[in-house]
PDB file of C-alpha atoms in Angstrom:
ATOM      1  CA  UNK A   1      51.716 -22.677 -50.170  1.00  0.00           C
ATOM      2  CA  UNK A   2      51.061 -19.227 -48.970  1.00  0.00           C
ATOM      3  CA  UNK A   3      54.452 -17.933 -49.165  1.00  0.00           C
ATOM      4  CA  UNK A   4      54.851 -19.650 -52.518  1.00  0.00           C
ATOM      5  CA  UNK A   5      51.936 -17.570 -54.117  1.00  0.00           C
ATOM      6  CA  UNK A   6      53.470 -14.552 -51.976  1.00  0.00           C
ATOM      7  CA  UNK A   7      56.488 -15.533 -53.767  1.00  0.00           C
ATOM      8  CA  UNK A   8      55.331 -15.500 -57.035  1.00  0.00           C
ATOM      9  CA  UNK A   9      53.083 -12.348 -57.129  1.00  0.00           C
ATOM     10  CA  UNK A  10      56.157 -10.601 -55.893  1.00  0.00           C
ATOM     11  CA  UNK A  11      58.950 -12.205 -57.350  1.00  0.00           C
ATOM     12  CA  UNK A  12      60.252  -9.032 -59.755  1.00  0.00           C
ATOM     13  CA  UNK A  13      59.739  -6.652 -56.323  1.00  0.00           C
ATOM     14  CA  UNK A  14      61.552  -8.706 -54.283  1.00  0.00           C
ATOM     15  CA  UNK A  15      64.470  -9.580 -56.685  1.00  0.00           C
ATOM     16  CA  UNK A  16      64.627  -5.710 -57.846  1.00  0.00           C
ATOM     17  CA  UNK A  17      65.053  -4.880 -54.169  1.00  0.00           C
ATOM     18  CA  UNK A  18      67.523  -7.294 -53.733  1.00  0.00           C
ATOM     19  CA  UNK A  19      69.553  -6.034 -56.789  1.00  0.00           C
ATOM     20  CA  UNK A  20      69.181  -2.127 -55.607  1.00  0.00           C
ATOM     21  CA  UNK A  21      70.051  -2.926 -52.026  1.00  0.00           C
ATOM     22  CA  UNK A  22      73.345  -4.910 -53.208  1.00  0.00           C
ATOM     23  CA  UNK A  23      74.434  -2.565 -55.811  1.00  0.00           C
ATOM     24  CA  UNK A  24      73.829   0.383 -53.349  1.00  0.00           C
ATOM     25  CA  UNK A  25      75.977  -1.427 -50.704  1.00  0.00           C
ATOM     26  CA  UNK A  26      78.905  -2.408 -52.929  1.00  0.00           C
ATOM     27  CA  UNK A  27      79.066   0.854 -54.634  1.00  0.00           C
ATOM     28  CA  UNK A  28      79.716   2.430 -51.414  1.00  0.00           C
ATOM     29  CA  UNK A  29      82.300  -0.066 -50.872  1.00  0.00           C
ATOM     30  CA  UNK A  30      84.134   0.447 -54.191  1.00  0.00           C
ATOM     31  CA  UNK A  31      84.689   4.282 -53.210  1.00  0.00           C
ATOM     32  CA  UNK A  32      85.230   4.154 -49.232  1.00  0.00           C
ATOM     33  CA  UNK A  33      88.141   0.701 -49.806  1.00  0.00           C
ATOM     34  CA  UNK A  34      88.726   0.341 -53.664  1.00  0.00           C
ATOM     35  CA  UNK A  35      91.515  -2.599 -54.251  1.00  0.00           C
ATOM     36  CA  UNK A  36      92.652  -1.135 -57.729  1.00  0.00           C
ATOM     37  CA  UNK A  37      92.685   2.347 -59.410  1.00  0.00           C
ATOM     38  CA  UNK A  38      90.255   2.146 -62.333  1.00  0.00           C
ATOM     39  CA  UNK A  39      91.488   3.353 -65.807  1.00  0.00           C
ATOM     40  CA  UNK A  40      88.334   4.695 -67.729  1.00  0.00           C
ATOM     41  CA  UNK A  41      85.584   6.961 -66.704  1.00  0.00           C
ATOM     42  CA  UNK A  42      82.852   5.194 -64.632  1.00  0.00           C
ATOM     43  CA  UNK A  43      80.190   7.114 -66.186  1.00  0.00           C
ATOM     44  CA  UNK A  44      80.928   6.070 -69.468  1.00  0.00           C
ATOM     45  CA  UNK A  45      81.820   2.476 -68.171  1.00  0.00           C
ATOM     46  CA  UNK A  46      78.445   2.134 -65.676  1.00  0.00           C
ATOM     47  CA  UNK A  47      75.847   4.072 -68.382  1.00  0.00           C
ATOM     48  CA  UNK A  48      77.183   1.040 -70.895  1.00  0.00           C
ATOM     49  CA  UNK A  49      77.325  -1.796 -68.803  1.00  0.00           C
ATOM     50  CA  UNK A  50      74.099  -0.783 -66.980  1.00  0.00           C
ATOM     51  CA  UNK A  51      72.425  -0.235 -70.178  1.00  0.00           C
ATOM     52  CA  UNK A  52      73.080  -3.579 -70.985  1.00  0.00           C
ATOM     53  CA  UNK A  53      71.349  -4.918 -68.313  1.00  0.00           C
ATOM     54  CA  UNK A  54      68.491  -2.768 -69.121  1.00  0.00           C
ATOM     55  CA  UNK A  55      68.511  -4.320 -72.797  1.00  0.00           C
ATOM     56  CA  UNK A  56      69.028  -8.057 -71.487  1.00  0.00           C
ATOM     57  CA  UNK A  57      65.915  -7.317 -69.012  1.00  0.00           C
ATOM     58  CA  UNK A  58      63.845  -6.219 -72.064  1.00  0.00           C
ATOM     59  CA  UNK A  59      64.608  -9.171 -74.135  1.00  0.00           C
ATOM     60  CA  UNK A  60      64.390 -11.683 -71.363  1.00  0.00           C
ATOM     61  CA  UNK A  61      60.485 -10.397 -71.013  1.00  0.00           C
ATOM     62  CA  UNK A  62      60.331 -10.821 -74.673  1.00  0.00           C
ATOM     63  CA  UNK A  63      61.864 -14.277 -75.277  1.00  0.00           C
ATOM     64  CA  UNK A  64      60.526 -15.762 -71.442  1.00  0.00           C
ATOM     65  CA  UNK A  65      57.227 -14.432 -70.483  1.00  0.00           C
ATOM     66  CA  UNK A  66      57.719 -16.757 -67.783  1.00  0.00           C
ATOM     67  CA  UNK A  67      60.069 -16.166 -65.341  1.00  0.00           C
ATOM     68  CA  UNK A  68      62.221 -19.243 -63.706  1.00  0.00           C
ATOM     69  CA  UNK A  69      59.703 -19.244 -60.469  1.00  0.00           C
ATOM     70  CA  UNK A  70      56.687 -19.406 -62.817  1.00  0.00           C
ATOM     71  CA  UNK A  71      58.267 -22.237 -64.605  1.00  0.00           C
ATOM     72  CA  UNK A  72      59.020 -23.879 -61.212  1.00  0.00           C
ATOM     73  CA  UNK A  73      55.961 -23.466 -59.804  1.00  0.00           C
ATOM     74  CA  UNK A  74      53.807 -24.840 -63.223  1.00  0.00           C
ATOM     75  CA  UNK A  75      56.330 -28.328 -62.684  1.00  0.00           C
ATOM     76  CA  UNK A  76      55.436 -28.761 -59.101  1.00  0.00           C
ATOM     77  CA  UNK A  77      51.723 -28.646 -60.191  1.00  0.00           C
ATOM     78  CA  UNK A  78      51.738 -31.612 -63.277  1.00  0.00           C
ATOM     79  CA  UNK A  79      54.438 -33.233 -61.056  1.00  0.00           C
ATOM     80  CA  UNK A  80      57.830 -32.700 -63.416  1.00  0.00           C
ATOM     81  CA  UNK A  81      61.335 -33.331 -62.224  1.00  0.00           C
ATOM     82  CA  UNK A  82      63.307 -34.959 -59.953  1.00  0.00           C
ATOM     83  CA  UNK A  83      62.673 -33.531 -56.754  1.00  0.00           C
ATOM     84  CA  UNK A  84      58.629 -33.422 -57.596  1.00  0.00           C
ATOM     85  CA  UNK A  85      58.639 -37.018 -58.783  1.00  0.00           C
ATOM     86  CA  UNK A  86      60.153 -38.551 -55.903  1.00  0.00           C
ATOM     87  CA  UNK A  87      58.429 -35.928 -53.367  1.00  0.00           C
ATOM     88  CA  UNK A  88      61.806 -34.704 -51.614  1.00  0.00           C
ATOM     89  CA  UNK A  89      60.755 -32.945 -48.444  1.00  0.00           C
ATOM     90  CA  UNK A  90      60.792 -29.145 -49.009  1.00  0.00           C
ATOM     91  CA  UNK A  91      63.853 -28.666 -46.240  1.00  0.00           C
ATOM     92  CA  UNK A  92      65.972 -30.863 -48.091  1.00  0.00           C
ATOM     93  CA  UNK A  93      64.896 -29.919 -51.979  1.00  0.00           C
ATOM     94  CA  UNK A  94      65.474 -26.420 -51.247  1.00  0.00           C
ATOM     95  CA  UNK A  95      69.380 -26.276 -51.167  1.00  0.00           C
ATOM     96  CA  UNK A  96      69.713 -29.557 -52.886  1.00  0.00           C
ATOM     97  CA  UNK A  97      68.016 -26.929 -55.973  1.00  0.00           C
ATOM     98  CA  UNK A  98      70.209 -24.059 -55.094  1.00  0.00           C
ATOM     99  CA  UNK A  99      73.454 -26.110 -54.853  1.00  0.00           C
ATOM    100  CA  UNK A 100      72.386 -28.139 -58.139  1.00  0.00           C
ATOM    101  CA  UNK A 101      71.590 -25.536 -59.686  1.00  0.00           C
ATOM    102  CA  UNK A 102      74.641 -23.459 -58.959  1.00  0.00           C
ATOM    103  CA  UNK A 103      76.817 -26.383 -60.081  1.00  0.00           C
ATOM    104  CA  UNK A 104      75.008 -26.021 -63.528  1.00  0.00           C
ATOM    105  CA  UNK A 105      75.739 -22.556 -63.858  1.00  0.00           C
ATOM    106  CA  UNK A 106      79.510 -23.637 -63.159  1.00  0.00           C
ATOM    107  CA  UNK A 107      79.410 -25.569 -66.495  1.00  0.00           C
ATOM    108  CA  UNK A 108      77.647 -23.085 -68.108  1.00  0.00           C
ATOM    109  CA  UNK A 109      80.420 -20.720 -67.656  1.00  0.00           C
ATOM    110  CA  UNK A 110      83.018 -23.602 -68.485  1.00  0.00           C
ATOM    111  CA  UNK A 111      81.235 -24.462 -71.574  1.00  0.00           C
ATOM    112  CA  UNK A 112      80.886 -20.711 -73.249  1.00  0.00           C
ATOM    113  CA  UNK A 113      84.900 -20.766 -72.216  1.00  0.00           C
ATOM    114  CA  UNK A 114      85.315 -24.203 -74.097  1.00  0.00           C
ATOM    115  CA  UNK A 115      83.077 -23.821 -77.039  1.00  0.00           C
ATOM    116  CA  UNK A 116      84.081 -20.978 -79.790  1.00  0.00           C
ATOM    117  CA  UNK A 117      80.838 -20.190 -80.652  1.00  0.00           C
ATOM    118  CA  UNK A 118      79.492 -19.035 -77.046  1.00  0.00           C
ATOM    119  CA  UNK A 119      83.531 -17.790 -76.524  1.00  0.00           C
ATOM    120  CA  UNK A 120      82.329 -15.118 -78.873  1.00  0.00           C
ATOM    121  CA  UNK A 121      79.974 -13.932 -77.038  1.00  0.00           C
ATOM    122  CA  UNK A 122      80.890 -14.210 -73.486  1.00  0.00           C
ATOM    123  CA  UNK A 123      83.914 -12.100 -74.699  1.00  0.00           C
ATOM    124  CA  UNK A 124      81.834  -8.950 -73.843  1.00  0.00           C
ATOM    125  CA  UNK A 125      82.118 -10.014 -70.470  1.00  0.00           C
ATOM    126  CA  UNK A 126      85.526 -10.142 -70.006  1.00  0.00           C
ATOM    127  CA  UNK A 127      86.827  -7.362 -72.861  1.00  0.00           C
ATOM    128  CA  UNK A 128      86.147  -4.821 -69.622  1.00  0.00           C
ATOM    129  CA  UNK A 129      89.203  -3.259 -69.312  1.00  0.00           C
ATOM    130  CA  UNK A 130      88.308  -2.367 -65.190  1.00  0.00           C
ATOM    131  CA  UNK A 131      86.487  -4.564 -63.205  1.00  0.00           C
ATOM    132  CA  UNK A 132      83.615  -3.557 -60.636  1.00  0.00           C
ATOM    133  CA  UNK A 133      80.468  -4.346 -59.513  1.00  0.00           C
ATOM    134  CA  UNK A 134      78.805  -3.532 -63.297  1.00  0.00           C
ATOM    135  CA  UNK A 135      81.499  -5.701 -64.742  1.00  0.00           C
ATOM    136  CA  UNK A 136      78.945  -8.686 -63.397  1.00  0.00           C
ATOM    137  CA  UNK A 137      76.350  -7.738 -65.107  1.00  0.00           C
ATOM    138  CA  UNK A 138      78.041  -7.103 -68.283  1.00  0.00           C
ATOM    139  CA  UNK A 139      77.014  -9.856 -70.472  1.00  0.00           C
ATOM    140  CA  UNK A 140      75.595  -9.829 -74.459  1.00  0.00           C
ATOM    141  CA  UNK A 141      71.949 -10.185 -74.919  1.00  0.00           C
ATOM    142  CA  UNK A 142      72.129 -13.672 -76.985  1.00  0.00           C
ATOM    143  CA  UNK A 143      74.628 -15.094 -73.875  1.00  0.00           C
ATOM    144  CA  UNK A 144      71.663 -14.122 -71.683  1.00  0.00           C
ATOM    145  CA  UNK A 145      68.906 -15.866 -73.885  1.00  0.00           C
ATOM    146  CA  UNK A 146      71.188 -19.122 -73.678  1.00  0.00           C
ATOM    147  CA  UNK A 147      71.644 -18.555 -70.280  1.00  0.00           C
ATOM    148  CA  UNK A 148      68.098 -18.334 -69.741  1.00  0.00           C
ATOM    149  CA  UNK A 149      67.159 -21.686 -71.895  1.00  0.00           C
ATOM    150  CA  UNK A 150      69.815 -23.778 -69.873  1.00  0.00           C
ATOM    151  CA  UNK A 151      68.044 -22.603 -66.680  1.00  0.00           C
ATOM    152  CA  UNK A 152      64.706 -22.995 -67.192  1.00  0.00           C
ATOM    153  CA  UNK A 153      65.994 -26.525 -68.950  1.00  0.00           C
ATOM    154  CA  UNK A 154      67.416 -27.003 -65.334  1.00  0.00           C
ATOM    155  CA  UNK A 155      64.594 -26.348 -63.223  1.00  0.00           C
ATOM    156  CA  UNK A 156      62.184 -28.187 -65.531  1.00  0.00           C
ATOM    157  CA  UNK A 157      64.981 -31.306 -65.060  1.00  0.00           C
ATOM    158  CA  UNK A 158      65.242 -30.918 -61.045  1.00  0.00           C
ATOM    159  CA  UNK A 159      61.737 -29.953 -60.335  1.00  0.00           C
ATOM    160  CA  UNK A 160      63.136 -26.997 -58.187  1.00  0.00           C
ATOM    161  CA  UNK A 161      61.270 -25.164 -55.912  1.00  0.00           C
ATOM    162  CA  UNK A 162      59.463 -21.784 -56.314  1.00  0.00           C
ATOM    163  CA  UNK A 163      61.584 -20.991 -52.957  1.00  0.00           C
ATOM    164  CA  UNK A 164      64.540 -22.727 -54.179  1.00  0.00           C
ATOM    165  CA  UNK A 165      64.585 -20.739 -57.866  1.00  0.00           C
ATOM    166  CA  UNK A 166      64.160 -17.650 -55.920  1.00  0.00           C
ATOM    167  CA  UNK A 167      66.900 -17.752 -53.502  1.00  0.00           C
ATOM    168  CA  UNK A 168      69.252 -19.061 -56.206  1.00  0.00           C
ATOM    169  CA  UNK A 169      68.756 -15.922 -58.372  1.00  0.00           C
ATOM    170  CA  UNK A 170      68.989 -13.431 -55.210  1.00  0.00           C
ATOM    171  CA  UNK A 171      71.782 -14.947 -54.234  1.00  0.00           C
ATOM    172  CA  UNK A 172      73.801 -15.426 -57.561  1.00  0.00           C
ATOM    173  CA  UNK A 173      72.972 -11.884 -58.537  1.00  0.00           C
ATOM    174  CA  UNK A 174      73.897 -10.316 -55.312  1.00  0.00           C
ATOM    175  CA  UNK A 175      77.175 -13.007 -55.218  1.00  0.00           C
ATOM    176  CA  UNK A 176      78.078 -11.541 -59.128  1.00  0.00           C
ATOM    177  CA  UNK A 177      78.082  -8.068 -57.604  1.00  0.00           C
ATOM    178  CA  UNK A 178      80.162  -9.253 -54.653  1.00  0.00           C
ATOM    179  CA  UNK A 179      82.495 -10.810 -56.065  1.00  0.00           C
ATOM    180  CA  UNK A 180      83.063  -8.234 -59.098  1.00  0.00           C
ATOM    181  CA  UNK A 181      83.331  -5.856 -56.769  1.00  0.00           C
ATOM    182  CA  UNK A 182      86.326  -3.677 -56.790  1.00  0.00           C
ATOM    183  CA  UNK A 183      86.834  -3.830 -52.776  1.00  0.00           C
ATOM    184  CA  UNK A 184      89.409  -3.995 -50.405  1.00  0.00           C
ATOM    185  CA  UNK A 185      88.891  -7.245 -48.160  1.00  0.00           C
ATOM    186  CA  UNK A 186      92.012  -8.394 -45.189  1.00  0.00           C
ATOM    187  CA  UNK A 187      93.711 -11.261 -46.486  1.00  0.00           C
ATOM    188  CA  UNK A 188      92.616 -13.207 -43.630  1.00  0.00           C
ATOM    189  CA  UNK A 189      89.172 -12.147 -44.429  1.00  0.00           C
ATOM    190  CA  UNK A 190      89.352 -13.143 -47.984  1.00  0.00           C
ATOM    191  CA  UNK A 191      91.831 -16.582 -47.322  1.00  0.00           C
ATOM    192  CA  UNK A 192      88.079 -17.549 -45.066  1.00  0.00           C
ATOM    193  CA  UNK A 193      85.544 -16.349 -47.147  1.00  0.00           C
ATOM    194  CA  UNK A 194      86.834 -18.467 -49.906  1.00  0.00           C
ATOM    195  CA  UNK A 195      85.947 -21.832 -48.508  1.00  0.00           C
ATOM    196  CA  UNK A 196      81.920 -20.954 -48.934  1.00  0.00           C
ATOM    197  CA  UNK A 197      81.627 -17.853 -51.348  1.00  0.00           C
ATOM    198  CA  UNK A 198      83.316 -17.011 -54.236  1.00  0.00           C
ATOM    199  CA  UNK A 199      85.680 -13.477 -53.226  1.00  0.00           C
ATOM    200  CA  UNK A 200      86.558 -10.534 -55.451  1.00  0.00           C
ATOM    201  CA  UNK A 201      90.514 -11.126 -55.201  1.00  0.00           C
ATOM    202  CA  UNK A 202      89.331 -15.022 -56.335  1.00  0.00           C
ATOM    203  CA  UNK A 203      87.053 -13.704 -59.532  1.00  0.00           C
ATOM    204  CA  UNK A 204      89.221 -11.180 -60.356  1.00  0.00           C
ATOM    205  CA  UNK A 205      92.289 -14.161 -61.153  1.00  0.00           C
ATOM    206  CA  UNK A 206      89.724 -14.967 -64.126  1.00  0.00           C
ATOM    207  CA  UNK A 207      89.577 -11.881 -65.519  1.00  0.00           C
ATOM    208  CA  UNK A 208      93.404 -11.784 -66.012  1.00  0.00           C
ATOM    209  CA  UNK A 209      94.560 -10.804 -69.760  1.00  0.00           C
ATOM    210  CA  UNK A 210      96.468 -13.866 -69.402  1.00  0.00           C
ATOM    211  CA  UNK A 211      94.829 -16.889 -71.140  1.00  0.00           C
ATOM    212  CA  UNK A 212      95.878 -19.666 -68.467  1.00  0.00           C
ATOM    213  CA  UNK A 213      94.537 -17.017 -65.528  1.00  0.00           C
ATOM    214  CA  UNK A 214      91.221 -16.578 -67.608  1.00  0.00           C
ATOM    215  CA  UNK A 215      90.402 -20.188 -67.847  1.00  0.00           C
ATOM    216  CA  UNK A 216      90.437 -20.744 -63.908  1.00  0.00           C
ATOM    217  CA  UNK A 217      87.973 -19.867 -60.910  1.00  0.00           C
ATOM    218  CA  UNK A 218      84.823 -19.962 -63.000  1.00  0.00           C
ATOM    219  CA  UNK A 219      82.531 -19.576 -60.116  1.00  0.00           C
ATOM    220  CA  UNK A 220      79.898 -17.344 -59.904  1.00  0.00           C
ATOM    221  CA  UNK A 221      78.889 -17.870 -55.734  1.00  0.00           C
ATOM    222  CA  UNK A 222      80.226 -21.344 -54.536  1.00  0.00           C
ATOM    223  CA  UNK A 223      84.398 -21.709 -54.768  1.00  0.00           C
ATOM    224  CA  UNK A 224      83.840 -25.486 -54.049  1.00  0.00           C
ATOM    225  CA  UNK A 225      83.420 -26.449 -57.847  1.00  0.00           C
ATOM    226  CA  UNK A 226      86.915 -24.926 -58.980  1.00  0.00           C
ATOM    227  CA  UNK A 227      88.845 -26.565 -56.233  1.00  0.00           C
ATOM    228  CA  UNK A 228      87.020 -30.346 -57.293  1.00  0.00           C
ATOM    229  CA  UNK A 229      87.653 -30.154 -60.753  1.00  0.00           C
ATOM    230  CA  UNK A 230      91.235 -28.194 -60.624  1.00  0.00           C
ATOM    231  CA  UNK A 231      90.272 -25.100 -62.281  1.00  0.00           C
ATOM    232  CA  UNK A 232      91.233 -22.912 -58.790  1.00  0.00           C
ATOM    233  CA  UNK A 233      94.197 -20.169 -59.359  1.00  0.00           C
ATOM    234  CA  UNK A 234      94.508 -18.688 -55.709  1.00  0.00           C
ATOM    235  CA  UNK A 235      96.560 -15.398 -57.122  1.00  0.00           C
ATOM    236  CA  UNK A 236      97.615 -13.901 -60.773  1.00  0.00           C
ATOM    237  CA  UNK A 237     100.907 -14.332 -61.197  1.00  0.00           C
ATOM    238  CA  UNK A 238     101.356 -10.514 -61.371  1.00  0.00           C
ATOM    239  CA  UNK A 239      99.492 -10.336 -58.309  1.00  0.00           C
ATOM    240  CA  UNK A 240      96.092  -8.357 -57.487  1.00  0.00           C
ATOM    241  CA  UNK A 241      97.853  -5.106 -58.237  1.00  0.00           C
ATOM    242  CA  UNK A 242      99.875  -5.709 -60.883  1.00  0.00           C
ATOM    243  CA  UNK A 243      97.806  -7.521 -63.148  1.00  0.00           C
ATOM    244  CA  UNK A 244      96.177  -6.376 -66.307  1.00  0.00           C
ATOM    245  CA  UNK A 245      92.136  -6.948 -66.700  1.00  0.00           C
ATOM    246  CA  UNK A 246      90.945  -7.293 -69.912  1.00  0.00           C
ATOM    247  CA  UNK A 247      91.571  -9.115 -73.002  1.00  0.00           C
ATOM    248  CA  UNK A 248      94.600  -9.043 -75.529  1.00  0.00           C
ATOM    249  CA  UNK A 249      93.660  -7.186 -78.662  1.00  0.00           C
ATOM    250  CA  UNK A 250      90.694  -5.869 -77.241  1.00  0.00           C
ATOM    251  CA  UNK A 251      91.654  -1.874 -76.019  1.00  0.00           C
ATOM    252  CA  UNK A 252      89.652   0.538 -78.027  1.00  0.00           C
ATOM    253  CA  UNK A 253      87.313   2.141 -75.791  1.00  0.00           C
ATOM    254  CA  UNK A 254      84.914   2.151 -78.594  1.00  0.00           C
ATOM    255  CA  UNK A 255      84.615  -1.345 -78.737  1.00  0.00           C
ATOM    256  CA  UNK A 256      84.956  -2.289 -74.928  1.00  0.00           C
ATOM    257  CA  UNK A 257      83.103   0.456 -73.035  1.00  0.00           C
ATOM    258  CA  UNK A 258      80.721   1.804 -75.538  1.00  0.00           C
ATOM    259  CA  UNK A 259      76.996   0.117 -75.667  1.00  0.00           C
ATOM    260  CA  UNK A 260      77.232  -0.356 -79.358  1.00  0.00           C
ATOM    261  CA  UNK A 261      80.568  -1.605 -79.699  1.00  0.00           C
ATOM    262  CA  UNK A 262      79.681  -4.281 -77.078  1.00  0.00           C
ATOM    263  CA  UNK A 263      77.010  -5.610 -79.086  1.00  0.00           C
ATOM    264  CA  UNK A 264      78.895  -5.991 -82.158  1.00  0.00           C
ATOM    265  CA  UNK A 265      81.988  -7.279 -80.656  1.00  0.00           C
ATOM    266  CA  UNK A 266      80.800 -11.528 -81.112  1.00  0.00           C
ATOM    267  CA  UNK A 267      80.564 -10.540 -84.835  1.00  0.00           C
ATOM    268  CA  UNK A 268      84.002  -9.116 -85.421  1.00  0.00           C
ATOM    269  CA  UNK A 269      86.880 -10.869 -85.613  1.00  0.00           C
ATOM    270  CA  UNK A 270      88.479 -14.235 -85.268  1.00  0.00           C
ATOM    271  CA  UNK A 271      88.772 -16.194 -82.115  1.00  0.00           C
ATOM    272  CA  UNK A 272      92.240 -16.827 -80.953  1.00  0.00           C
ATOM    273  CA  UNK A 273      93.466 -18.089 -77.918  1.00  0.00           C
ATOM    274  CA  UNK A 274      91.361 -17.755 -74.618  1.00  0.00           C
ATOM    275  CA  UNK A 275      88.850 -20.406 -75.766  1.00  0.00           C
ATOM    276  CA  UNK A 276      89.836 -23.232 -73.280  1.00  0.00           C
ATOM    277  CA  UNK A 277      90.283 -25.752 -76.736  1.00  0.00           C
ATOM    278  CA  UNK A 278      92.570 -23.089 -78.654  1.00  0.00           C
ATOM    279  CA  UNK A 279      95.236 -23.067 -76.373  1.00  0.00           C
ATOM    280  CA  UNK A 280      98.311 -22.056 -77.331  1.00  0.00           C
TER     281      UNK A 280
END
């Protein structure tokens, strides 16, 4: 109980450290063993993706006062959810929470493919033309606010842990900047690592300008979910090198590496192709 309140009267500390440490180590990655030559200027690129995440962390605090570990904690007091209801033992409700949870996030990020709508905006995402450790964080303020509601919806369902919420966002953060990263990994390194974590070489398939390439490897941190359910690509067909990040139509710098062409891009435009139920 201790740790939980420790947990809780630290939680934007401890994730914030988390997020600098990560970011700090990857970055120093990226320039000491890059795995591709990136085509815009990072300043421009990292001031506009970063200032989205500065944007999304305003309007998070506006929409959701309380954060995911405040939500969990208020359910294990009145008793809501699964794991709450029928009193799983915290060793065993801990990861059953982190790996539930992750699998939700999974068909979040299948649904915004499948759906037009949410295609729209999670286009933002993937209309970065290079792709490093700010490409994970790249996402459109209204993607985060669903985002959000289909989390807190989760934990409110599961009756996840305060521990449990908080090791799931550490880790899915830290995993987005991992696996986004533009770094050099062996091949037998990589081949390993993708049994239990999603790998850059793996993520980077999905942001392929090719629409059959984009609709695979959805995962964020765990590769298992892709393999199950036959969404896992192991290499672009142009291979890591030769492939082209991005999406078609979508090159004007303005648009894809500018702050307030990012924000306007789910408003402009038709959707065609990509969206997994307008294939072509």
């Amino acid at each position: 109980m201790q740790f939980e309140q420790f947990v809780l009267a630290n939680e934007p500390v401890i994730r914030l450290g988390f997020f600098l440490g990560v970011f700090a180590v990857v970055a120093v990655w990226e320039v000491l063993a890059p795995q591709r030559t990136l085509i815009l200027s990072k300043p421009l690129r990292w001031a506009s993706n970063l200032g989205l995440v500065a944007l999304n962390t305003v309007v998070l605090r506006l929409f959701f006062p309380m954060a995911a570990v405040g939500l969990a904690a208020f359910c294990a007091d009145k008793g809501w959810g699964l794991l709450n209801h029928f009193q799983v033992p915290a060793w065993a409700a801990v990861p059953l929470a982190v790996v539930a949870m992750d699998f939700v996030i999974w068909l979040q990020h299948v649904m915004v493919h499948a759906v037009p709508l949410f295609w729209r905006l999670h286009r933002v995402h993937h209309a970065d033309v290079d792709y490093d450790l700010t490409t994970g964080s790249r996402f459109h303020p209204l993607e985060i606010v669903l985002s959000m509601s289909i989390k807190l919806a989760t934990v409110t369902l599961l009756g996840a842990p305060v521990v449990a919420v908080l090791v799931f966002e550490v880790v899915l953060n830290a995993a987005a900047m991992f696996n986004h990263g533009n770094i050099r990994l062996p091949a037998g390194v990589d081949q390993a690592l993708r049994w239990c974590i999603v790998t850059p070489d793996m993520h980077r398939v999905h942001h392929s300008v090719e629409e059959d390439e984009t609709n695979s490897n959805f995962g964020f941190n765990l590769p298992w979910w892709d393999r199950l359910f036959g969404t896992y690509r192991a290499q672009p067909r142009a291979g890591q090198l030769g492939m082209t990040i991005g999406l078609h139509g979508h090159t004007d710098t303005k648009e894809v590496a500018r702050l307030d062409g990012m924000l306007l891009m789910p408003f402009k435009g038709e959707v065609e192709g990509y969206a997994i139920n307008r294939h072509t």
